[in-house]
Amino acid sequence: MLRISVKAFLLCLLIILPFSMYAQDGAYGAYTPYSIFGIGELRKEGTAFNSSMGGVGIATRNKRFINYLNPASVTARDTLSFMADIGLSQKNTVFRQGEMKSGNNTFNMYDFIISFPIYRSSAFMIGVTPFSDLGYSFTTRVTDPDIIGNTNLISYNAYGNGSVYQLFAGGAATFWKRLSLGAEVIYYFGTLDKVYSQSFTDASYNSAQGVSNLLIRSTTAKLGLQYEQRIGEDMSMVFGATYRFRSGIRGSSENYETLGSVSDTLHYSYSDNSGVSIADELGVGVSFRKGDKWSLELNYLRAGWDKSGMDRTAGFSVESDVMFSTAATNSFRAGFEIVPNRNDIRYYRKRMSYRVGVYYEEEYYRLDGNKVSSTGVTFGVTLPIPRLYNGITIGVDIGQKGSLKHNMIRERYAMFVVGFNLHDIWFRKTQYE
């Protein structure tokens, strides 16, 4: 069985790696003008399974999928089972501000996670996923004679690219068959590059350029618990909670400006006590499950980004006509899953898992004091593959971020996620008669 698992694992790597290399080679991990602030656009965490249910997972205990949103859930598995999850995402966005419209699409790796048992009721998982993405490129041209005078056309350009990833490893154990406790260590790493320039069509005027290169490093921990209670013959309720600790950002911020051929470079280094941090986050959730038939889950999360210090630190804050300030965030998520008949031997569609979800999430910043939020609805299905719990999960997230009020940008998007769920049995002894 171990040989089969390794073959399946290597086959998936051969399939996925060319796509991920294409996605990262000169492309944006995400594209949104809002990513110009702070550390970019925060990714909605979770696998394709979580994404297709509105992003829930704090109270999820499903032995068919890896759920890294709560480290305590890693114990929900069959004994001796090896599991892996590999995901890809593709997002299409239409932007509008006033009468201006534009569009963009991105393709990226979504997650790569493996999980396996340790001893009896304990298990372990390790993986890497994007945490935030920076991606934007826009130009403003000034042609008003009263402003440009004799300088001819003036162009203002802004460009940004980069990502912050999280590498995590966690484990959990179950006590008294009801209470599961888990812990996870998370390491954040990545680079973010921001470029601003001003140029003139009249060569007698010097162009100007400002560059910020951010190196991000941070380490934190996450705790999780889940308590399962039977409330009927074939029904159960799970209460879940997670807490991620605040973590100071280490690294450096190189900021320099050029005016013609003259360059002025400022280099900053920051450590855990520099006042710049990734926010702590508290999450709670409750789920109801009826056997292998259906499940319903509700989640709430709150993160303290108002204490991150990014709005007053060079490289993270942006000098513009818009006032950028960080703020605490609230998120509400709900998801529902149903399987008509898991064991139907005649109709394949009855063995498929169908999901729907909704969410409301606040961004970690305010623009001129105005809140920026996202709302959306999700749909998904898992196509089971014969033998064990292998399957392909397909999800779509349709939503809107921002609005047309206060001269902000409205984003309407459709994101497609595909997840490959791998499952096998390790270390099972061959039986001979």
Short mmCIF file of C-alpha atoms in Angstrom, two decimals:
data_model
loop_
_atom_site.label_atom_id
_atom_site.label_comp_id
_atom_site.label_asym_id
_atom_site.label_seq_id
_atom_site.Cartn_x
_atom_site.Cartn_y
_atom_site.Cartn_z
CA MET A 1 0.00 0.00 0.00
CA LEU A 2 2.87 2.35 0.72
CA ARG A 3 4.17 1.79 -2.81
CA ILE A 4 0.78 2.74 -4.27
CA SER A 5 0.62 5.89 -2.15
CA VAL A 6 4.05 7.06 -3.25
CA LYS A 7 3.19 6.46 -6.92
CA ALA A 8 -0.03 8.44 -6.62
CA PHE A 9 1.81 11.20 -4.77
CA LEU A 10 4.54 11.49 -7.43
CA LEU A 11 1.98 11.38 -10.24
CA CYS A 12 0.13 14.34 -8.74
CA LEU A 13 3.37 16.27 -8.41
CA LEU A 14 4.13 15.71 -12.09
CA ILE A 15 0.67 16.97 -13.01
CA ILE A 16 0.58 19.98 -10.70
CA LEU A 17 4.12 21.39 -10.80
CA PRO A 18 4.05 22.52 -14.48
CA PHE A 19 0.83 24.46 -13.79
CA SER A 20 2.20 26.05 -10.63
CA MET A 21 5.44 27.05 -12.39
CA TYR A 22 3.40 28.65 -15.17
CA ALA A 23 1.27 30.46 -12.58
CA GLN A 24 4.29 31.92 -10.77
CA ASP A 25 6.48 32.82 -13.76
CA GLY A 26 5.97 36.54 -14.14
CA ALA A 27 2.27 36.35 -13.30
CA TYR A 28 0.27 37.89 -10.49
CA GLY A 29 -0.80 35.72 -7.57
CA ALA A 30 -3.72 38.13 -7.30
CA TYR A 31 -4.69 41.32 -9.10
CA THR A 32 -6.52 44.08 -7.26
CA PRO A 33 -5.79 47.80 -6.73
CA TYR A 34 -6.62 47.27 -3.03
CA SER A 35 -3.46 45.16 -2.64
CA ILE A 36 -1.37 48.34 -2.80
CA PHE A 37 -1.98 48.69 0.96
CA GLY A 38 -0.32 46.75 3.79
CA ILE A 39 0.83 43.24 2.84
CA GLY A 40 -1.61 42.93 -0.06
CA GLU A 41 -4.83 40.99 -0.41
CA LEU A 42 -5.30 38.33 2.24
CA ARG A 43 -6.15 34.92 0.81
CA LYS A 44 -9.28 33.19 2.00
CA GLU A 45 -7.80 30.19 3.78
CA GLY A 46 -8.90 26.60 3.25
CA THR A 47 -8.88 23.91 0.57
CA ALA A 48 -11.31 23.58 -2.34
CA PHE A 49 -13.59 21.71 0.08
CA ASN A 50 -13.69 24.69 2.48
CA SER A 51 -13.96 27.24 -0.34
CA SER A 52 -17.04 25.58 -1.82
CA MET A 53 -18.80 25.82 1.58
CA GLY A 54 -18.35 29.55 2.10
CA GLY A 55 -14.98 29.14 3.79
CA VAL A 56 -16.20 27.30 6.91
CA GLY A 57 -14.02 24.73 8.67
CA ILE A 58 -13.58 25.62 12.33
CA ALA A 59 -16.13 22.97 13.38
CA THR A 60 -15.60 20.57 10.46
CA ARG A 61 -14.80 16.92 11.18
CA ASN A 62 -14.80 15.07 7.89
CA LYS A 63 -12.58 12.02 7.44
CA ARG A 64 -12.65 12.37 3.64
CA PHE A 65 -10.86 15.75 3.47
CA ILE A 66 -7.96 17.58 5.08
CA ASN A 67 -9.23 20.59 6.98
CA TYR A 68 -6.31 22.76 8.10
CA LEU A 69 -8.51 25.66 9.28
CA ASN A 70 -8.61 24.00 12.70
CA PRO A 71 -5.57 21.88 13.65
CA ALA A 72 -7.79 19.82 15.98
CA SER A 73 -9.69 18.42 12.98
CA VAL A 74 -6.70 16.45 11.70
CA THR A 75 -7.73 13.56 13.99
CA ALA A 76 -10.98 13.09 12.02
CA ARG A 77 -9.72 10.25 9.85
CA ASP A 78 -9.66 6.52 9.34
CA THR A 79 -6.90 4.72 11.23
CA LEU A 80 -3.62 4.43 9.25
CA SER A 81 -4.93 6.67 6.45
CA PHE A 82 -2.57 8.87 4.43
CA MET A 83 -4.17 11.98 2.94
CA ALA A 84 -3.04 14.72 0.56
CA ASP A 85 -4.69 17.78 -0.96
CA ILE A 86 -3.45 19.81 -3.91
CA GLY A 87 -5.41 22.79 -5.20
CA LEU A 88 -5.40 25.25 -8.10
CA SER A 89 -7.38 28.47 -8.46
CA GLN A 90 -8.37 30.76 -11.32
CA LYS A 91 -10.01 34.14 -10.69
CA ASN A 92 -11.77 36.50 -13.12
CA THR A 93 -12.46 40.05 -11.94
CA VAL A 94 -14.25 43.08 -13.39
CA PHE A 95 -13.29 46.46 -11.86
CA ARG A 96 -15.33 49.62 -11.92
CA GLN A 97 -14.73 53.14 -10.56
CA GLY A 98 -17.17 55.76 -11.69
CA GLU A 99 -17.44 55.35 -15.46
CA MET A 100 -14.12 53.49 -15.79
CA LYS A 101 -14.13 49.71 -16.27
CA SER A 102 -11.44 47.06 -16.68
CA GLY A 103 -10.89 43.35 -16.14
CA ASN A 104 -8.21 40.86 -15.24
CA ASN A 105 -7.73 37.16 -14.53
CA THR A 106 -5.15 35.25 -12.50
CA PHE A 107 -4.10 31.61 -12.09
CA ASN A 108 -2.28 30.29 -9.04
CA MET A 109 -1.44 27.38 -6.77
CA TYR A 110 -4.03 27.16 -4.00
CA ASP A 111 -2.59 24.70 -1.47
CA PHE A 112 -0.38 21.65 -1.00
CA ILE A 113 -1.00 19.63 2.19
CA ILE A 114 -0.32 16.10 3.43
CA SER A 115 -1.55 14.39 6.59
CA PHE A 116 -0.90 11.04 8.26
CA PRO A 117 -1.46 9.34 11.65
CA ILE A 118 1.15 9.31 14.41
CA TYR A 119 -0.02 7.07 17.25
CA ARG A 120 -3.51 5.78 18.00
CA SER A 121 -5.82 8.82 18.15
CA SER A 122 -3.18 11.39 17.15
CA ALA A 123 -2.28 12.69 13.68
CA PHE A 124 0.00 15.17 11.93
CA MET A 125 -0.20 17.49 8.92
CA ILE A 126 2.18 19.75 7.02
CA GLY A 127 1.57 22.07 4.10
CA VAL A 128 2.15 25.36 2.31
CA THR A 129 -0.45 27.85 1.08
CA PRO A 130 -0.47 31.52 0.00
CA PHE A 131 -1.28 33.96 2.82
CA SER A 132 -1.44 37.25 0.91
CA ASP A 133 -0.82 38.47 -2.64
CA LEU A 134 0.30 41.79 -4.09
CA GLY A 135 -0.67 42.59 -7.66
CA TYR A 136 -1.62 45.85 -9.38
CA SER A 137 -0.59 48.02 -12.31
CA PHE A 138 -2.25 51.27 -13.29
CA THR A 139 -1.41 54.59 -14.93
CA THR A 140 -2.87 58.07 -14.57
CA ARG A 141 -2.19 60.74 -17.20
CA VAL A 142 -2.60 64.45 -16.54
CA THR A 143 -3.47 66.55 -19.58
CA ASP A 144 -5.15 69.58 -18.01
CA PRO A 145 -3.15 72.66 -19.25
CA ASP A 146 -3.81 74.50 -15.99
CA ILE A 147 -1.97 71.72 -14.12
CA ILE A 148 0.85 70.66 -16.42
CA GLY A 149 1.85 74.15 -17.60
CA ASN A 150 4.80 73.77 -19.99
CA THR A 151 5.74 70.23 -18.98
CA ASN A 152 3.53 68.60 -21.64
CA LEU A 153 1.94 65.25 -20.65
CA ILE A 154 2.56 63.96 -17.11
CA SER A 155 2.15 60.24 -16.31
CA TYR A 156 1.88 58.66 -12.88
CA ASN A 157 2.47 54.89 -12.78
CA ALA A 158 2.13 52.35 -9.98
CA TYR A 159 3.13 48.68 -10.09
CA GLY A 160 3.29 45.96 -7.46
CA ASN A 161 3.95 42.24 -7.35
CA GLY A 162 4.79 39.53 -4.81
CA SER A 163 3.30 37.07 -2.33
CA VAL A 164 3.57 36.02 1.29
CA TYR A 165 3.26 32.27 1.92
CA GLN A 166 2.62 30.30 5.06
CA LEU A 167 4.41 27.03 5.78
CA PHE A 168 2.72 25.17 8.61
CA ALA A 169 3.02 21.94 10.57
CA GLY A 170 0.58 20.78 13.21
CA GLY A 171 -0.71 17.85 15.15
CA ALA A 172 -3.65 16.87 17.32
CA ALA A 173 -4.96 14.15 19.59
CA THR A 174 -8.44 13.04 20.66
CA PHE A 175 -9.39 12.41 24.28
CA TRP A 176 -12.44 10.50 25.55
CA LYS A 177 -13.55 10.07 21.91
CA ARG A 178 -15.15 13.54 21.95
CA LEU A 179 -12.56 16.23 22.65
CA SER A 180 -9.84 16.93 20.11
CA LEU A 181 -7.00 19.37 20.84
CA GLY A 182 -4.54 20.59 18.22
CA ALA A 183 -1.62 22.98 17.76
CA GLU A 184 0.14 24.36 14.73
CA VAL A 185 3.35 26.27 14.03
CA ILE A 186 3.19 28.73 11.12
CA TYR A 187 6.11 30.37 9.32
CA TYR A 188 5.36 33.32 7.01
CA PHE A 189 7.81 34.24 4.25
CA GLY A 190 7.82 36.21 1.02
CA THR A 191 8.75 39.42 -0.76
CA LEU A 192 6.60 42.37 -1.82
CA ASP A 193 7.75 44.95 -4.39
CA LYS A 194 6.04 48.30 -4.91
CA VAL A 195 7.08 50.84 -7.57
CA TYR A 196 5.79 54.38 -8.16
CA SER A 197 6.97 56.69 -10.93
CA GLN A 198 6.31 60.10 -12.46
CA SER A 199 7.40 60.84 -16.01
CA PHE A 200 7.19 63.75 -18.47
CA THR A 201 6.96 63.72 -22.25
CA ASP A 202 9.24 66.75 -22.25
CA ALA A 203 12.76 65.31 -21.90
CA SER A 204 14.04 68.52 -20.28
CA TYR A 205 12.23 67.51 -17.09
CA ASN A 206 13.61 64.72 -14.90
CA SER A 207 11.47 61.69 -14.18
CA ALA A 208 11.07 60.48 -10.58
CA GLN A 209 10.67 56.96 -9.19
CA GLY A 210 10.04 55.50 -5.75
CA VAL A 211 10.59 51.83 -4.90
CA SER A 212 9.76 49.78 -1.78
CA ASN A 213 11.12 46.25 -1.47
CA LEU A 214 9.72 44.37 1.53
CA LEU A 215 11.18 41.16 2.89
CA ILE A 216 8.63 39.40 5.13
CA ARG A 217 9.48 36.83 7.82
CA SER A 218 7.31 35.90 10.80
CA THR A 219 6.59 32.90 13.03
CA THR A 220 3.46 32.24 15.04
CA ALA A 221 1.34 29.44 16.50
CA LYS A 222 -2.30 28.43 16.26
CA LEU A 223 -4.35 26.46 18.76
CA GLY A 224 -7.57 24.59 18.07
CA LEU A 225 -10.19 22.48 19.78
CA GLN A 226 -13.28 20.57 18.73
CA TYR A 227 -15.88 18.90 20.91
CA GLU A 228 -18.35 16.46 19.37
CA GLN A 229 -21.68 15.63 21.01
CA ARG A 230 -24.25 13.12 19.83
CA ILE A 231 -27.75 14.61 19.76
CA GLY A 232 -29.62 11.72 18.17
CA GLU A 233 -29.29 8.23 16.83
CA ASP A 234 -27.47 9.33 13.69
CA MET A 235 -26.83 13.02 14.34
CA SER A 236 -24.05 14.96 16.02
CA MET A 237 -23.07 18.53 16.85
CA VAL A 238 -19.48 19.82 16.87
CA PHE A 239 -18.28 22.98 18.59
CA GLY A 240 -14.94 24.33 17.40
CA ALA A 241 -12.62 27.20 18.30
CA THR A 242 -9.24 28.44 17.08
CA TYR A 243 -6.81 31.13 18.16
CA ARG A 244 -3.80 32.37 16.17
CA PHE A 245 -1.29 34.43 18.13
CA ARG A 246 -0.10 37.85 17.03
CA SER A 247 3.36 37.64 15.45
CA GLY A 248 5.92 40.37 14.90
CA ILE A 249 7.30 40.74 11.38
CA ARG A 250 11.04 40.38 10.89
CA GLY A 251 12.87 41.32 7.73
CA SER A 252 13.72 44.53 5.97
CA SER A 253 12.22 47.37 3.97
CA GLU A 254 14.39 49.01 1.35
CA ASN A 255 12.93 52.27 0.11
CA TYR A 256 14.68 54.47 -2.44
CA GLU A 257 13.83 57.36 -4.70
CA THR A 258 15.46 58.45 -7.94
CA LEU A 259 15.28 61.85 -9.59
CA GLY A 260 16.88 61.71 -13.01
CA SER A 261 20.31 60.17 -12.37
CA VAL A 262 20.34 60.99 -8.64
CA SER A 263 19.34 58.20 -6.23
CA ASP A 264 18.58 58.42 -2.52
CA THR A 265 18.28 55.07 -0.73
CA LEU A 266 16.77 54.48 2.71
CA HIS A 267 17.10 51.02 4.28
CA TYR A 268 15.08 49.89 7.27
CA SER A 269 15.31 46.68 9.26
CA TYR A 270 12.52 45.61 11.57
CA SER A 271 12.32 42.88 14.17
CA ASP A 272 9.69 41.30 16.41
CA ASN A 273 9.49 44.43 18.57
CA SER A 274 9.45 46.97 15.74
CA GLY A 275 5.70 47.44 16.04
CA VAL A 276 4.77 45.76 12.73
CA SER A 277 2.89 42.49 13.09
CA ILE A 278 0.49 39.97 11.61
CA ALA A 279 -2.78 40.10 13.54
CA ASP A 280 -4.03 37.60 16.07
CA GLU A 281 -7.25 35.85 15.11
CA LEU A 282 -10.05 34.23 17.10
CA GLY A 283 -12.54 31.92 15.44
CA VAL A 284 -15.56 29.96 16.69
CA GLY A 285 -17.91 27.64 14.88
CA VAL A 286 -20.66 25.08 15.26
CA SER A 287 -21.72 22.33 12.89
CA PHE A 288 -24.51 19.77 12.68
CA ARG A 289 -24.12 16.49 10.83
CA LYS A 290 -26.56 13.70 10.07
CA GLY A 291 -24.47 10.60 9.44
CA ASP A 292 -22.95 10.62 5.97
CA LYS A 293 -25.99 12.41 4.53
CA TRP A 294 -25.70 16.15 5.17
CA SER A 295 -23.92 18.77 7.29
CA LEU A 296 -24.44 22.44 8.16
CA GLU A 297 -21.83 24.78 9.64
CA LEU A 298 -21.63 28.39 10.88
CA ASN A 299 -18.36 30.28 11.59
CA TYR A 300 -17.36 33.66 13.03
CA LEU A 301 -13.83 35.12 13.01
CA ARG A 302 -12.33 38.30 14.39
CA ALA A 303 -8.77 39.52 13.72
CA GLY A 304 -6.99 42.43 15.43
CA TRP A 305 -5.38 44.12 12.43
CA ASP A 306 -5.94 47.52 14.03
CA LYS A 307 -2.80 46.83 16.12
CA SER A 308 -0.63 45.66 13.20
CA GLY A 309 1.16 49.03 12.86
CA MET A 310 1.26 48.81 9.06
CA ASP A 311 -0.51 52.12 8.53
CA ARG A 312 2.40 54.02 10.07
CA THR A 313 5.39 52.05 8.74
CA ALA A 314 7.39 52.80 5.59
CA GLY A 315 6.79 50.31 2.80
CA PHE A 316 3.47 49.11 4.18
CA SER A 317 1.70 52.47 4.17
CA VAL A 318 1.23 54.34 0.90
CA GLU A 319 1.53 58.06 0.27
CA SER A 320 -1.55 58.93 -1.73
CA ASP A 321 -4.67 61.07 -1.76
CA VAL A 322 -6.45 58.24 0.09
CA MET A 323 -5.88 57.85 3.82
CA PHE A 324 -5.01 54.23 4.67
CA SER A 325 -5.60 52.93 8.20
CA THR A 326 -5.75 49.41 9.59
CA ALA A 327 -8.80 48.07 11.44
CA ALA A 328 -10.08 45.00 13.27
CA THR A 329 -12.04 42.64 11.02
CA ASN A 330 -15.13 40.48 11.39
CA SER A 331 -16.10 37.55 9.17
CA PHE A 332 -19.29 35.48 9.01
CA ARG A 333 -19.49 32.24 7.03
CA ALA A 334 -22.06 29.50 6.49
CA GLY A 335 -21.94 26.30 4.47
CA PHE A 336 -24.13 23.30 3.68
CA GLU A 337 -23.25 19.90 2.18
CA ILE A 338 -25.50 17.05 1.07
CA VAL A 339 -24.82 13.59 -0.40
CA PRO A 340 -27.94 11.89 -1.87
CA ASN A 341 -26.64 8.32 -1.38
CA ARG A 342 -22.97 7.71 -0.66
CA ASN A 343 -23.25 3.98 -1.40
CA ASP A 344 -25.46 4.02 -4.50
CA ILE A 345 -24.14 1.48 -6.98
CA ARG A 346 -26.36 2.47 -9.90
CA TYR A 347 -26.29 6.27 -10.19
CA TYR A 348 -22.92 8.00 -9.94
CA ARG A 349 -24.47 11.45 -9.39
CA LYS A 350 -26.05 10.23 -6.14
CA ARG A 351 -22.59 9.50 -4.74
CA MET A 352 -21.41 13.03 -5.47
CA SER A 353 -21.17 15.64 -2.66
CA TYR A 354 -23.00 18.92 -3.35
CA ARG A 355 -22.19 22.14 -1.44
CA VAL A 356 -23.33 25.72 -1.14
CA GLY A 357 -22.17 28.56 1.11
CA VAL A 358 -22.32 32.29 1.80
CA TYR A 359 -19.91 34.71 3.47
CA TYR A 360 -19.38 38.30 4.58
CA GLU A 361 -15.82 39.49 5.29
CA GLU A 362 -14.32 42.84 6.23
CA GLU A 363 -10.91 43.88 4.91
CA TYR A 364 -8.15 44.80 7.37
CA TYR A 365 -8.01 48.45 6.27
CA ARG A 366 -10.12 51.58 5.99
CA LEU A 367 -9.84 54.07 3.13
CA ASP A 368 -10.58 57.63 4.20
CA GLY A 369 -12.29 55.99 7.18
CA ASN A 370 -14.60 53.92 4.97
CA LYS A 371 -15.00 50.17 5.45
CA VAL A 372 -14.16 47.79 2.59
CA SER A 373 -15.95 44.44 2.69
CA SER A 374 -16.60 41.35 0.55
CA THR A 375 -19.77 39.32 0.17
CA GLY A 376 -20.34 36.23 -1.90
CA VAL A 377 -21.94 32.89 -2.52
CA THR A 378 -20.13 29.62 -3.21
CA PHE A 379 -21.01 26.35 -4.91
CA GLY A 380 -19.14 23.10 -5.21
CA VAL A 381 -19.16 19.39 -5.93
CA THR A 382 -16.83 16.48 -5.25
CA LEU A 383 -16.53 13.81 -7.92
CA PRO A 384 -15.66 10.56 -6.16
CA ILE A 385 -13.00 8.32 -7.67
CA PRO A 386 -13.36 4.57 -7.06
CA ARG A 387 -11.25 3.16 -4.23
CA LEU A 388 -11.17 4.73 -0.77
CA TYR A 389 -11.89 8.49 -0.46
CA ASN A 390 -10.09 9.77 -3.55
CA GLY A 391 -11.89 12.52 -5.43
CA ILE A 392 -11.78 15.76 -7.38
CA THR A 393 -13.42 18.81 -5.81
CA ILE A 394 -14.61 21.68 -8.00
CA GLY A 395 -15.77 24.95 -6.46
CA VAL A 396 -16.81 28.41 -7.60
CA ASP A 397 -16.89 31.62 -5.54
CA ILE A 398 -19.00 34.47 -6.94
CA GLY A 399 -18.82 37.74 -5.05
CA GLN A 400 -18.22 41.45 -4.79
CA LYS A 401 -15.59 43.49 -2.99
CA GLY A 402 -15.87 47.22 -2.31
CA SER A 403 -18.53 49.51 -3.76
CA LEU A 404 -18.99 52.57 -5.94
CA LYS A 405 -19.55 54.81 -2.92
CA HIS A 406 -16.92 57.33 -1.77
CA ASN A 407 -15.12 57.06 -5.13
CA MET A 408 -13.96 53.52 -4.30
CA ILE A 409 -13.39 50.64 -6.69
CA ARG A 410 -15.96 47.88 -6.99
CA GLU A 411 -14.73 44.40 -7.84
CA ARG A 412 -17.04 41.67 -9.06
CA TYR A 413 -15.36 38.30 -9.38
CA ALA A 414 -15.78 34.61 -10.08
CA MET A 415 -13.08 32.33 -8.72
CA PHE A 416 -12.83 28.68 -9.71
CA VAL A 417 -10.99 26.20 -7.50
CA VAL A 418 -10.03 22.60 -8.28
CA GLY A 419 -8.76 20.32 -5.52
CA PHE A 420 -7.30 16.82 -5.84
CA ASN A 421 -8.12 14.76 -2.74
CA LEU A 422 -5.81 11.76 -2.34
CA HIS A 423 -6.35 8.97 0.17
CA ASP A 424 -4.59 5.68 0.86
CA ILE A 425 -3.83 3.25 3.69
CA TRP A 426 -0.28 3.12 5.02
CA PHE A 427 1.52 0.36 6.90
CA ARG A 428 -1.28 -2.18 6.67
CA LYS A 429 0.07 -5.70 6.98
CA THR A 430 -0.73 -8.12 4.19
CA GLN A 431 -2.96 -10.92 5.36
CA TYR A 432 -2.33 -14.51 4.28
CA GLU A 433 -4.56 -17.50 4.84
#
